[in-house]
Amino acid sequence: MMRSSSKFIVLLTSTLFTCSHAWADEEGDPIGRLLQVQALLNTPEPAQQEAPVEQIQVASLSISQDIDHLTAEKEISHVKAGTASTDPLATLIHTGNILTTDNTRQMIADSAFNYLNLPYRYGGNNVATGFDCSGLVRALYLQVAGKSLPRRTSEQAAATTKINRTQLQPGDLVFFNTNRRTYSHVGIYVGDNKFIHAPRTGSRIRIEDMTATYWNTRFTGARRVELR
């Protein structure tokens, strides 16, 4: 009886072992699958690498070049549209020129055009009230060059350096005898024998030609403001 029972147990164990292998072959090893899933879950994700410094520098340079390119295109579009800046200081900065005394005088001459058609006012020295001739000169040099000139025409002549008419450059001063005084009127020379001035009561700031008979016969001297 005991021997029969032992045989039965051995047979049952063998049967179960065979069946388990059959299930594993038919549906796969569930324990193996579980271990594979667990291994995948435990596998760390690759660390995110930082871009090399060289790549960052190249990207930065590319962005900078794009900005420069867009800026240049904008400037070109403004020029084509006729809307480019006429501010003399902005022009000097854009072209990379060095600010010199000659540049400053040119800026003064250019700025004088902004005052055209403002009213003449005796004793006037600002945009709100208008200007007389010496007030206009004084305002331009103070605004553009930070140079404080005397208020009266004769005093401005005395405070500046005499030059020949042939040496006139934009921004220099031109003086005339319009009231029986050697230095009774002054204007800003703007080139090509032209000057800008505030003429008289009832008139407006305007451009005049120095070669016109009236001004040519009353011209009394050219002066240069020392800015150094």
Short mmCIF file of N, CA and C in Angstrom, two decimals, residues 43-220:
data_model
loop_
_atom_site.label_atom_id
_atom_site.label_comp_id
_atom_site.label_asym_id
_atom_site.label_seq_id
_atom_site.Cartn_x
_atom_site.Cartn_y
_atom_site.Cartn_z
N THR A 43 15.17 50.92 -15.74
CA THR A 43 16.25 51.45 -16.58
C THR A 43 16.18 52.97 -16.60
N PRO A 44 17.21 53.64 -16.15
CA PRO A 44 17.16 55.12 -16.12
C PRO A 44 17.15 55.69 -17.53
N GLU A 45 16.41 56.82 -17.70
CA GLU A 45 16.40 57.51 -18.99
C GLU A 45 17.76 58.17 -19.21
N PRO A 46 18.20 58.21 -20.44
CA PRO A 46 19.50 58.86 -20.70
C PRO A 46 19.46 60.31 -20.29
N ALA A 47 20.51 60.76 -19.63
CA ALA A 47 20.55 62.14 -19.14
C ALA A 47 20.55 63.10 -20.32
N GLN A 48 19.78 64.22 -20.16
CA GLN A 48 19.74 65.24 -21.20
C GLN A 48 21.06 65.99 -21.23
N GLN A 49 21.70 65.99 -22.37
CA GLN A 49 23.01 66.61 -22.48
C GLN A 49 22.88 68.08 -22.82
N GLU A 50 23.73 68.87 -22.21
CA GLU A 50 23.75 70.30 -22.51
C GLU A 50 24.46 70.52 -23.85
N ALA A 51 23.97 71.54 -24.57
CA ALA A 51 24.61 71.86 -25.85
C ALA A 51 26.03 72.32 -25.60
N PRO A 52 26.95 71.87 -26.41
CA PRO A 52 28.34 72.32 -26.24
C PRO A 52 28.44 73.83 -26.35
N VAL A 53 29.43 74.38 -25.68
CA VAL A 53 29.63 75.83 -25.71
C VAL A 53 29.78 76.33 -27.13
N GLU A 54 30.48 75.53 -27.98
CA GLU A 54 30.69 75.96 -29.36
C GLU A 54 29.37 76.14 -30.08
N GLN A 55 28.42 75.21 -29.85
CA GLN A 55 27.12 75.32 -30.50
C GLN A 55 26.36 76.55 -30.02
N ILE A 56 26.45 76.85 -28.73
CA ILE A 56 25.78 78.03 -28.19
C ILE A 56 26.35 79.29 -28.82
N GLN A 57 27.68 79.34 -28.94
CA GLN A 57 28.31 80.52 -29.52
C GLN A 57 27.91 80.69 -30.97
N VAL A 58 27.86 79.57 -31.71
CA VAL A 58 27.47 79.64 -33.12
C VAL A 58 26.03 80.12 -33.24
N ALA A 59 25.15 79.60 -32.37
CA ALA A 59 23.75 80.03 -32.40
C ALA A 59 23.61 81.50 -32.08
N SER A 60 24.38 81.97 -31.08
CA SER A 60 24.34 83.38 -30.71
C SER A 60 24.81 84.26 -31.85
N LEU A 61 25.88 83.83 -32.53
CA LEU A 61 26.40 84.60 -33.66
C LEU A 61 25.38 84.65 -34.78
N SER A 62 24.70 83.53 -35.01
CA SER A 62 23.70 83.48 -36.06
C SER A 62 22.56 84.45 -35.78
N ILE A 63 22.10 84.49 -34.52
CA ILE A 63 21.04 85.42 -34.14
C ILE A 63 21.49 86.85 -34.33
N SER A 64 22.72 87.14 -33.91
CA SER A 64 23.26 88.50 -34.05
C SER A 64 23.32 88.91 -35.51
N GLN A 65 23.75 87.98 -36.37
CA GLN A 65 23.82 88.29 -37.80
C GLN A 65 22.44 88.52 -38.38
N ASP A 66 21.46 87.74 -37.92
CA ASP A 66 20.09 87.94 -38.39
C ASP A 66 19.58 89.32 -38.01
N ILE A 67 19.88 89.75 -36.78
CA ILE A 67 19.44 91.07 -36.32
C ILE A 67 20.08 92.16 -37.17
N ASP A 68 21.39 92.04 -37.41
CA ASP A 68 22.08 93.03 -38.24
C ASP A 68 21.49 93.07 -39.64
N HIS A 69 21.16 91.90 -40.16
CA HIS A 69 20.61 91.83 -41.51
C HIS A 69 19.26 92.52 -41.58
N LEU A 70 18.40 92.25 -40.59
CA LEU A 70 17.09 92.89 -40.55
C LEU A 70 17.21 94.39 -40.38
N THR A 71 18.16 94.83 -39.54
CA THR A 71 18.36 96.26 -39.34
C THR A 71 18.79 96.93 -40.63
N ALA A 72 19.69 96.28 -41.35
CA ALA A 72 20.15 96.85 -42.62
C ALA A 72 19.01 96.94 -43.62
N GLU A 73 18.17 95.89 -43.66
CA GLU A 73 17.03 95.92 -44.57
C GLU A 73 16.07 97.04 -44.21
N LYS A 74 15.89 97.28 -42.91
CA LYS A 74 15.01 98.36 -42.47
C LYS A 74 15.55 99.71 -42.90
N GLU A 75 16.88 99.90 -42.75
CA GLU A 75 17.49 101.16 -43.18
C GLU A 75 17.31 101.36 -44.68
N ILE A 76 17.49 100.29 -45.46
CA ILE A 76 17.35 100.39 -46.90
C ILE A 76 15.92 100.75 -47.27
N SER A 77 14.94 100.13 -46.59
CA SER A 77 13.55 100.43 -46.88
C SER A 77 13.21 101.87 -46.56
N HIS A 78 13.80 102.40 -45.48
CA HIS A 78 13.57 103.80 -45.13
C HIS A 78 14.13 104.72 -46.21
N VAL A 79 15.32 104.40 -46.70
CA VAL A 79 15.93 105.24 -47.73
C VAL A 79 15.10 105.22 -49.01
N LYS A 80 14.65 104.01 -49.39
CA LYS A 80 13.84 103.90 -50.60
C LYS A 80 12.53 104.65 -50.46
N ALA A 81 11.99 104.66 -49.24
CA ALA A 81 10.72 105.34 -49.00
C ALA A 81 10.90 106.83 -48.76
N GLY A 82 12.16 107.27 -48.68
CA GLY A 82 12.42 108.68 -48.46
C GLY A 82 12.17 109.11 -47.04
N THR A 83 12.26 108.15 -46.09
CA THR A 83 11.98 108.47 -44.70
C THR A 83 13.19 108.27 -43.82
N ALA A 84 14.38 108.24 -44.39
CA ALA A 84 15.59 108.06 -43.59
C ALA A 84 15.77 109.23 -42.65
N SER A 85 16.38 108.93 -41.49
CA SER A 85 16.57 109.97 -40.49
C SER A 85 17.44 111.09 -41.02
N THR A 86 17.03 112.33 -40.75
CA THR A 86 17.82 113.49 -41.16
C THR A 86 18.52 114.11 -39.97
N ASP A 87 18.44 113.47 -38.83
CA ASP A 87 19.12 114.00 -37.65
C ASP A 87 20.63 113.88 -37.85
N PRO A 88 21.37 114.99 -37.84
CA PRO A 88 22.81 114.92 -38.12
C PRO A 88 23.59 114.06 -37.15
N LEU A 89 23.21 114.08 -35.87
CA LEU A 89 23.92 113.26 -34.89
C LEU A 89 23.69 111.78 -35.17
N ALA A 90 22.45 111.41 -35.50
CA ALA A 90 22.15 110.02 -35.82
C ALA A 90 22.91 109.58 -37.07
N THR A 91 23.07 110.47 -38.03
CA THR A 91 23.82 110.15 -39.24
C THR A 91 25.28 109.88 -38.92
N LEU A 92 25.87 110.69 -38.06
CA LEU A 92 27.27 110.49 -37.68
C LEU A 92 27.46 109.16 -36.99
N ILE A 93 26.54 108.82 -36.10
CA ILE A 93 26.65 107.55 -35.38
C ILE A 93 26.48 106.38 -36.34
N HIS A 94 25.52 106.48 -37.26
CA HIS A 94 25.24 105.39 -38.19
C HIS A 94 26.42 105.13 -39.11
N THR A 95 27.06 106.19 -39.58
CA THR A 95 28.17 106.03 -40.51
C THR A 95 29.48 105.74 -39.82
N GLY A 96 29.49 105.80 -38.46
CA GLY A 96 30.69 105.48 -37.72
C GLY A 96 31.72 106.59 -37.73
N ASN A 97 31.31 107.80 -38.09
CA ASN A 97 32.26 108.90 -38.09
C ASN A 97 32.60 109.33 -36.67
N ILE A 98 33.80 109.88 -36.51
CA ILE A 98 34.22 110.39 -35.21
C ILE A 98 33.77 111.84 -35.09
N LEU A 99 33.19 112.17 -33.95
CA LEU A 99 32.75 113.54 -33.74
C LEU A 99 33.96 114.45 -33.59
N THR A 100 34.14 115.36 -34.52
CA THR A 100 35.20 116.34 -34.44
C THR A 100 34.57 117.72 -34.42
N THR A 101 35.41 118.74 -34.30
CA THR A 101 34.86 120.10 -34.31
C THR A 101 34.21 120.41 -35.65
N ASP A 102 34.79 119.87 -36.75
CA ASP A 102 34.18 120.08 -38.06
C ASP A 102 32.83 119.41 -38.14
N ASN A 103 32.73 118.19 -37.60
CA ASN A 103 31.44 117.50 -37.56
C ASN A 103 30.43 118.31 -36.77
N THR A 104 30.87 118.84 -35.65
CA THR A 104 29.96 119.59 -34.79
C THR A 104 29.45 120.84 -35.49
N ARG A 105 30.32 121.54 -36.19
CA ARG A 105 29.89 122.73 -36.92
C ARG A 105 28.89 122.34 -38.02
N GLN A 106 29.16 121.22 -38.68
CA GLN A 106 28.23 120.75 -39.70
C GLN A 106 26.88 120.42 -39.08
N MET A 107 26.89 119.83 -37.91
CA MET A 107 25.65 119.54 -37.20
C MET A 107 24.89 120.81 -36.87
N ILE A 108 25.62 121.85 -36.50
CA ILE A 108 24.98 123.13 -36.19
C ILE A 108 24.32 123.69 -37.45
N ALA A 109 25.03 123.63 -38.57
CA ALA A 109 24.46 124.10 -39.83
C ALA A 109 23.22 123.28 -40.21
N ASP A 110 23.31 121.97 -40.05
CA ASP A 110 22.17 121.11 -40.38
C ASP A 110 20.98 121.40 -39.47
N SER A 111 21.27 121.61 -38.19
CA SER A 111 20.20 121.88 -37.23
C SER A 111 19.50 123.20 -37.51
N ALA A 112 20.22 124.15 -38.12
CA ALA A 112 19.62 125.45 -38.43
C ALA A 112 18.41 125.30 -39.34
N PHE A 113 18.42 124.27 -40.18
CA PHE A 113 17.29 124.06 -41.09
C PHE A 113 16.00 123.73 -40.32
N ASN A 114 16.14 123.19 -39.13
CA ASN A 114 14.96 122.87 -38.33
C ASN A 114 14.25 124.11 -37.82
N TYR A 115 14.92 125.26 -37.88
CA TYR A 115 14.36 126.51 -37.37
C TYR A 115 13.73 127.37 -38.46
N LEU A 116 13.81 126.91 -39.69
CA LEU A 116 13.24 127.69 -40.79
C LEU A 116 11.75 127.94 -40.57
N ASN A 117 11.33 129.15 -40.91
CA ASN A 117 9.92 129.59 -40.82
C ASN A 117 9.46 129.91 -39.41
N LEU A 118 10.33 129.78 -38.42
CA LEU A 118 9.96 130.28 -37.09
C LEU A 118 9.96 131.81 -37.13
N PRO A 119 9.12 132.44 -36.33
CA PRO A 119 9.01 133.90 -36.41
C PRO A 119 10.22 134.63 -35.83
N TYR A 120 10.48 135.80 -36.40
CA TYR A 120 11.48 136.69 -35.82
C TYR A 120 10.86 137.38 -34.61
N ARG A 121 11.66 137.50 -33.57
CA ARG A 121 11.22 138.26 -32.40
C ARG A 121 12.44 138.95 -31.79
N TYR A 122 12.35 140.25 -31.67
CA TYR A 122 13.47 141.01 -31.11
C TYR A 122 13.72 140.56 -29.67
N GLY A 123 14.94 140.18 -29.36
CA GLY A 123 15.28 139.68 -28.04
C GLY A 123 14.90 138.23 -27.81
N GLY A 124 14.30 137.59 -28.82
CA GLY A 124 13.86 136.20 -28.66
C GLY A 124 15.02 135.21 -28.73
N ASN A 125 14.92 134.17 -27.93
CA ASN A 125 15.99 133.17 -27.92
C ASN A 125 15.49 131.75 -27.69
N ASN A 126 14.22 131.48 -28.03
CA ASN A 126 13.71 130.11 -27.90
C ASN A 126 12.60 129.87 -28.92
N VAL A 127 12.28 128.61 -29.12
CA VAL A 127 11.31 128.21 -30.14
C VAL A 127 9.93 128.75 -29.81
N ALA A 128 9.59 128.81 -28.55
CA ALA A 128 8.24 129.23 -28.16
C ALA A 128 7.95 130.68 -28.55
N THR A 129 8.95 131.55 -28.40
CA THR A 129 8.71 132.97 -28.66
C THR A 129 9.26 133.42 -30.00
N GLY A 130 10.20 132.69 -30.57
CA GLY A 130 10.87 133.13 -31.78
C GLY A 130 12.28 133.62 -31.46
N PHE A 131 13.02 134.03 -32.49
CA PHE A 131 14.42 134.41 -32.33
C PHE A 131 14.72 135.72 -33.06
N ASP A 132 15.72 136.43 -32.53
CA ASP A 132 16.37 137.44 -33.36
C ASP A 132 17.66 136.81 -33.87
N CYS A 133 18.45 137.57 -34.65
CA CYS A 133 19.59 136.96 -35.34
C CYS A 133 20.62 136.37 -34.38
N SER A 134 21.02 137.13 -33.38
CA SER A 134 22.04 136.64 -32.44
C SER A 134 21.46 135.59 -31.49
N GLY A 135 20.17 135.68 -31.20
CA GLY A 135 19.52 134.68 -30.35
C GLY A 135 19.49 133.32 -31.02
N LEU A 136 19.29 133.30 -32.34
CA LEU A 136 19.30 132.04 -33.09
C LEU A 136 20.68 131.40 -33.07
N VAL A 137 21.70 132.21 -33.34
CA VAL A 137 23.08 131.70 -33.33
C VAL A 137 23.43 131.14 -31.96
N ARG A 138 23.11 131.88 -30.94
CA ARG A 138 23.43 131.45 -29.58
C ARG A 138 22.72 130.15 -29.23
N ALA A 139 21.44 130.05 -29.59
CA ALA A 139 20.66 128.85 -29.28
C ALA A 139 21.22 127.62 -29.99
N LEU A 140 21.61 127.77 -31.25
CA LEU A 140 22.13 126.63 -32.00
C LEU A 140 23.44 126.11 -31.41
N TYR A 141 24.35 127.01 -31.09
CA TYR A 141 25.63 126.57 -30.54
C TYR A 141 25.47 125.99 -29.14
N LEU A 142 24.55 126.51 -28.39
CA LEU A 142 24.33 125.98 -27.05
C LEU A 142 23.67 124.61 -27.11
N GLN A 143 22.71 124.46 -28.00
CA GLN A 143 21.97 123.20 -28.10
C GLN A 143 22.84 122.08 -28.66
N VAL A 144 23.55 122.34 -29.74
CA VAL A 144 24.29 121.28 -30.44
C VAL A 144 25.67 121.05 -29.85
N ALA A 145 26.39 122.13 -29.55
CA ALA A 145 27.78 122.01 -29.12
C ALA A 145 27.99 122.27 -27.64
N GLY A 146 26.95 122.74 -26.95
CA GLY A 146 27.11 123.09 -25.54
C GLY A 146 27.99 124.31 -25.35
N LYS A 147 28.11 125.10 -26.41
CA LYS A 147 28.95 126.29 -26.39
C LYS A 147 28.09 127.52 -26.11
N SER A 148 28.46 128.25 -25.06
CA SER A 148 27.70 129.45 -24.69
C SER A 148 28.36 130.68 -25.30
N LEU A 149 27.67 131.30 -26.25
CA LEU A 149 28.17 132.51 -26.88
C LEU A 149 27.52 133.74 -26.24
N PRO A 150 28.15 134.90 -26.37
CA PRO A 150 27.51 136.13 -25.87
C PRO A 150 26.17 136.35 -26.57
N ARG A 151 25.37 137.18 -25.98
CA ARG A 151 24.01 137.38 -26.51
C ARG A 151 23.96 138.36 -27.67
N ARG A 152 24.73 139.41 -27.67
CA ARG A 152 24.65 140.45 -28.68
C ARG A 152 25.54 140.13 -29.88
N THR A 153 25.14 140.63 -31.05
CA THR A 153 25.87 140.35 -32.29
C THR A 153 27.31 140.84 -32.23
N SER A 154 27.52 142.06 -31.81
CA SER A 154 28.88 142.61 -31.75
C SER A 154 29.74 141.82 -30.78
N GLU A 155 29.16 141.35 -29.69
CA GLU A 155 29.90 140.56 -28.71
C GLU A 155 30.26 139.18 -29.28
N GLN A 156 29.36 138.61 -30.08
CA GLN A 156 29.66 137.33 -30.73
C GLN A 156 30.82 137.47 -31.71
N ALA A 157 30.88 138.59 -32.41
CA ALA A 157 31.99 138.84 -33.33
C ALA A 157 33.30 138.94 -32.56
N ALA A 158 33.26 139.61 -31.44
CA ALA A 158 34.48 139.79 -30.64
C ALA A 158 34.94 138.48 -30.00
N ALA A 159 34.02 137.55 -29.76
CA ALA A 159 34.35 136.30 -29.06
C ALA A 159 34.75 135.17 -30.01
N THR A 160 34.75 135.44 -31.31
CA THR A 160 35.05 134.40 -32.29
C THR A 160 36.29 134.76 -33.11
N THR A 161 36.77 133.81 -33.89
CA THR A 161 38.01 133.98 -34.65
C THR A 161 37.74 134.42 -36.09
N LYS A 162 38.43 135.45 -36.51
CA LYS A 162 38.25 135.95 -37.87
C LYS A 162 38.86 135.00 -38.89
N ILE A 163 38.11 134.75 -39.98
CA ILE A 163 38.61 133.92 -41.09
C ILE A 163 38.28 134.63 -42.40
N ASN A 164 38.94 134.20 -43.47
CA ASN A 164 38.63 134.75 -44.79
C ASN A 164 37.33 134.18 -45.32
N ARG A 165 36.71 134.92 -46.17
CA ARG A 165 35.45 134.46 -46.75
C ARG A 165 35.64 133.14 -47.50
N THR A 166 36.79 132.98 -48.12
CA THR A 166 37.07 131.74 -48.86
C THR A 166 37.25 130.53 -47.94
N GLN A 167 37.42 130.78 -46.66
CA GLN A 167 37.61 129.69 -45.69
C GLN A 167 36.30 129.25 -45.03
N LEU A 168 35.22 129.88 -45.39
CA LEU A 168 33.94 129.57 -44.74
C LEU A 168 33.57 128.09 -44.87
N GLN A 169 33.15 127.52 -43.75
CA GLN A 169 32.65 126.15 -43.69
C GLN A 169 31.28 126.18 -43.01
N PRO A 170 30.43 125.18 -43.30
CA PRO A 170 29.13 125.14 -42.62
C PRO A 170 29.29 125.23 -41.10
N GLY A 171 28.49 126.07 -40.50
CA GLY A 171 28.55 126.28 -39.06
C GLY A 171 29.29 127.54 -38.66
N ASP A 172 30.04 128.13 -39.58
CA ASP A 172 30.71 129.40 -39.30
C ASP A 172 29.68 130.53 -39.26
N LEU A 173 30.12 131.66 -38.74
CA LEU A 173 29.24 132.83 -38.63
C LEU A 173 29.57 133.85 -39.71
N VAL A 174 28.54 134.47 -40.24
CA VAL A 174 28.72 135.55 -41.22
C VAL A 174 28.05 136.81 -40.67
N PHE A 175 28.76 137.93 -40.79
CA PHE A 175 28.29 139.20 -40.21
C PHE A 175 28.04 140.24 -41.30
N PHE A 176 27.07 141.11 -41.00
CA PHE A 176 26.67 142.13 -41.97
C PHE A 176 26.41 143.45 -41.25
N ASN A 177 26.58 144.52 -42.02
CA ASN A 177 26.24 145.86 -41.54
C ASN A 177 24.87 146.23 -42.12
N THR A 178 23.82 145.99 -41.35
CA THR A 178 22.47 146.28 -41.81
C THR A 178 21.84 147.44 -41.04
N ASN A 179 22.57 147.97 -40.08
CA ASN A 179 21.99 149.03 -39.24
C ASN A 179 23.07 150.06 -38.86
N ARG A 180 23.93 150.35 -39.84
CA ARG A 180 24.98 151.34 -39.66
C ARG A 180 25.96 150.97 -38.55
N ARG A 181 26.10 149.68 -38.34
CA ARG A 181 27.11 149.18 -37.41
C ARG A 181 27.82 148.02 -38.08
N THR A 182 29.11 147.93 -37.87
CA THR A 182 29.90 146.92 -38.57
C THR A 182 29.35 145.52 -38.34
N TYR A 183 29.03 145.22 -37.11
CA TYR A 183 28.50 143.90 -36.77
C TYR A 183 27.08 144.08 -36.19
N SER A 184 26.16 144.38 -37.06
CA SER A 184 24.79 144.59 -36.61
C SER A 184 23.86 143.42 -36.95
N HIS A 185 24.36 142.46 -37.75
CA HIS A 185 23.53 141.31 -38.11
C HIS A 185 24.43 140.09 -38.28
N VAL A 186 23.90 138.90 -37.92
CA VAL A 186 24.68 137.67 -37.99
C VAL A 186 23.80 136.52 -38.47
N GLY A 187 24.44 135.58 -39.15
CA GLY A 187 23.74 134.38 -39.60
C GLY A 187 24.66 133.17 -39.53
N ILE A 188 24.08 131.98 -39.74
CA ILE A 188 24.83 130.71 -39.74
C ILE A 188 25.09 130.30 -41.19
N TYR A 189 26.35 130.16 -41.53
CA TYR A 189 26.70 129.73 -42.89
C TYR A 189 26.39 128.24 -43.04
N VAL A 190 25.72 127.87 -44.15
CA VAL A 190 25.33 126.47 -44.36
C VAL A 190 25.94 125.88 -45.63
N GLY A 191 26.82 126.62 -46.29
CA GLY A 191 27.48 126.11 -47.48
C GLY A 191 26.91 126.70 -48.77
N ASP A 192 27.71 126.63 -49.83
CA ASP A 192 27.29 127.08 -51.16
C ASP A 192 26.84 128.54 -51.16
N ASN A 193 27.55 129.37 -50.41
CA ASN A 193 27.25 130.81 -50.31
C ASN A 193 25.87 131.10 -49.72
N LYS A 194 25.33 130.16 -48.96
CA LYS A 194 24.03 130.35 -48.34
C LYS A 194 24.19 130.46 -46.82
N PHE A 195 23.28 131.21 -46.20
CA PHE A 195 23.27 131.29 -44.74
C PHE A 195 21.82 131.36 -44.26
N ILE A 196 21.63 130.93 -43.03
CA ILE A 196 20.30 130.96 -42.39
C ILE A 196 20.33 132.01 -41.30
N HIS A 197 19.26 132.81 -41.24
CA HIS A 197 19.24 133.89 -40.25
C HIS A 197 17.80 134.27 -39.92
N ALA A 198 17.67 135.04 -38.85
CA ALA A 198 16.39 135.64 -38.48
C ALA A 198 16.45 137.10 -38.92
N PRO A 199 15.73 137.50 -39.98
CA PRO A 199 15.96 138.81 -40.61
C PRO A 199 15.51 140.03 -39.80
N ARG A 200 14.23 140.16 -39.56
CA ARG A 200 13.73 141.40 -38.94
C ARG A 200 12.30 141.17 -38.46
N THR A 201 11.77 142.12 -37.75
CA THR A 201 10.40 142.05 -37.24
C THR A 201 9.41 141.86 -38.38
N GLY A 202 8.48 140.93 -38.18
CA GLY A 202 7.47 140.65 -39.20
C GLY A 202 7.89 139.59 -40.19
N SER A 203 9.12 139.12 -40.11
CA SER A 203 9.61 138.09 -41.04
C SER A 203 9.83 136.78 -40.29
N ARG A 204 10.29 135.80 -41.03
CA ARG A 204 10.56 134.48 -40.45
C ARG A 204 11.97 134.04 -40.80
N ILE A 205 12.47 133.09 -40.01
CA ILE A 205 13.82 132.57 -40.26
C ILE A 205 13.87 131.94 -41.65
N ARG A 206 14.91 132.27 -42.41
CA ARG A 206 14.96 131.81 -43.80
C ARG A 206 16.40 131.69 -44.29
N ILE A 207 16.54 131.17 -45.51
CA ILE A 207 17.85 131.03 -46.16
C ILE A 207 18.06 132.22 -47.09
N GLU A 208 19.28 132.73 -47.09
CA GLU A 208 19.65 133.83 -47.99
C GLU A 208 20.90 133.46 -48.78
N ASP A 209 21.07 134.12 -49.92
CA ASP A 209 22.25 133.94 -50.77
C ASP A 209 23.20 135.10 -50.53
N MET A 210 24.41 134.79 -50.08
CA MET A 210 25.39 135.84 -49.77
C MET A 210 25.83 136.61 -51.01
N THR A 211 25.66 136.01 -52.19
CA THR A 211 26.09 136.70 -53.41
C THR A 211 25.04 137.69 -53.92
N ALA A 212 23.86 137.66 -53.33
CA ALA A 212 22.85 138.67 -53.70
C ALA A 212 23.39 140.05 -53.37
N THR A 213 23.03 141.03 -54.18
CA THR A 213 23.60 142.38 -54.05
C THR A 213 23.45 142.94 -52.65
N TYR A 214 22.26 142.81 -52.07
CA TYR A 214 22.02 143.39 -50.75
C TYR A 214 23.01 142.85 -49.73
N TRP A 215 23.16 141.54 -49.66
CA TRP A 215 24.02 140.92 -48.66
C TRP A 215 25.50 141.04 -49.03
N ASN A 216 25.80 140.96 -50.28
CA ASN A 216 27.20 141.04 -50.71
C ASN A 216 27.81 142.40 -50.38
N THR A 217 27.03 143.45 -50.54
CA THR A 217 27.54 144.80 -50.27
C THR A 217 27.57 145.11 -48.78
N ARG A 218 26.87 144.35 -47.97
CA ARG A 218 26.82 144.60 -46.52
C ARG A 218 27.63 143.60 -45.71
N PHE A 219 28.25 142.68 -46.39
CA PHE A 219 29.07 141.67 -45.69
C PHE A 219 30.27 142.33 -45.03
N THR A 220 30.47 142.03 -43.74
CA THR A 220 31.57 142.65 -42.99
C THR A 220 32.55 141.65 -42.39
#
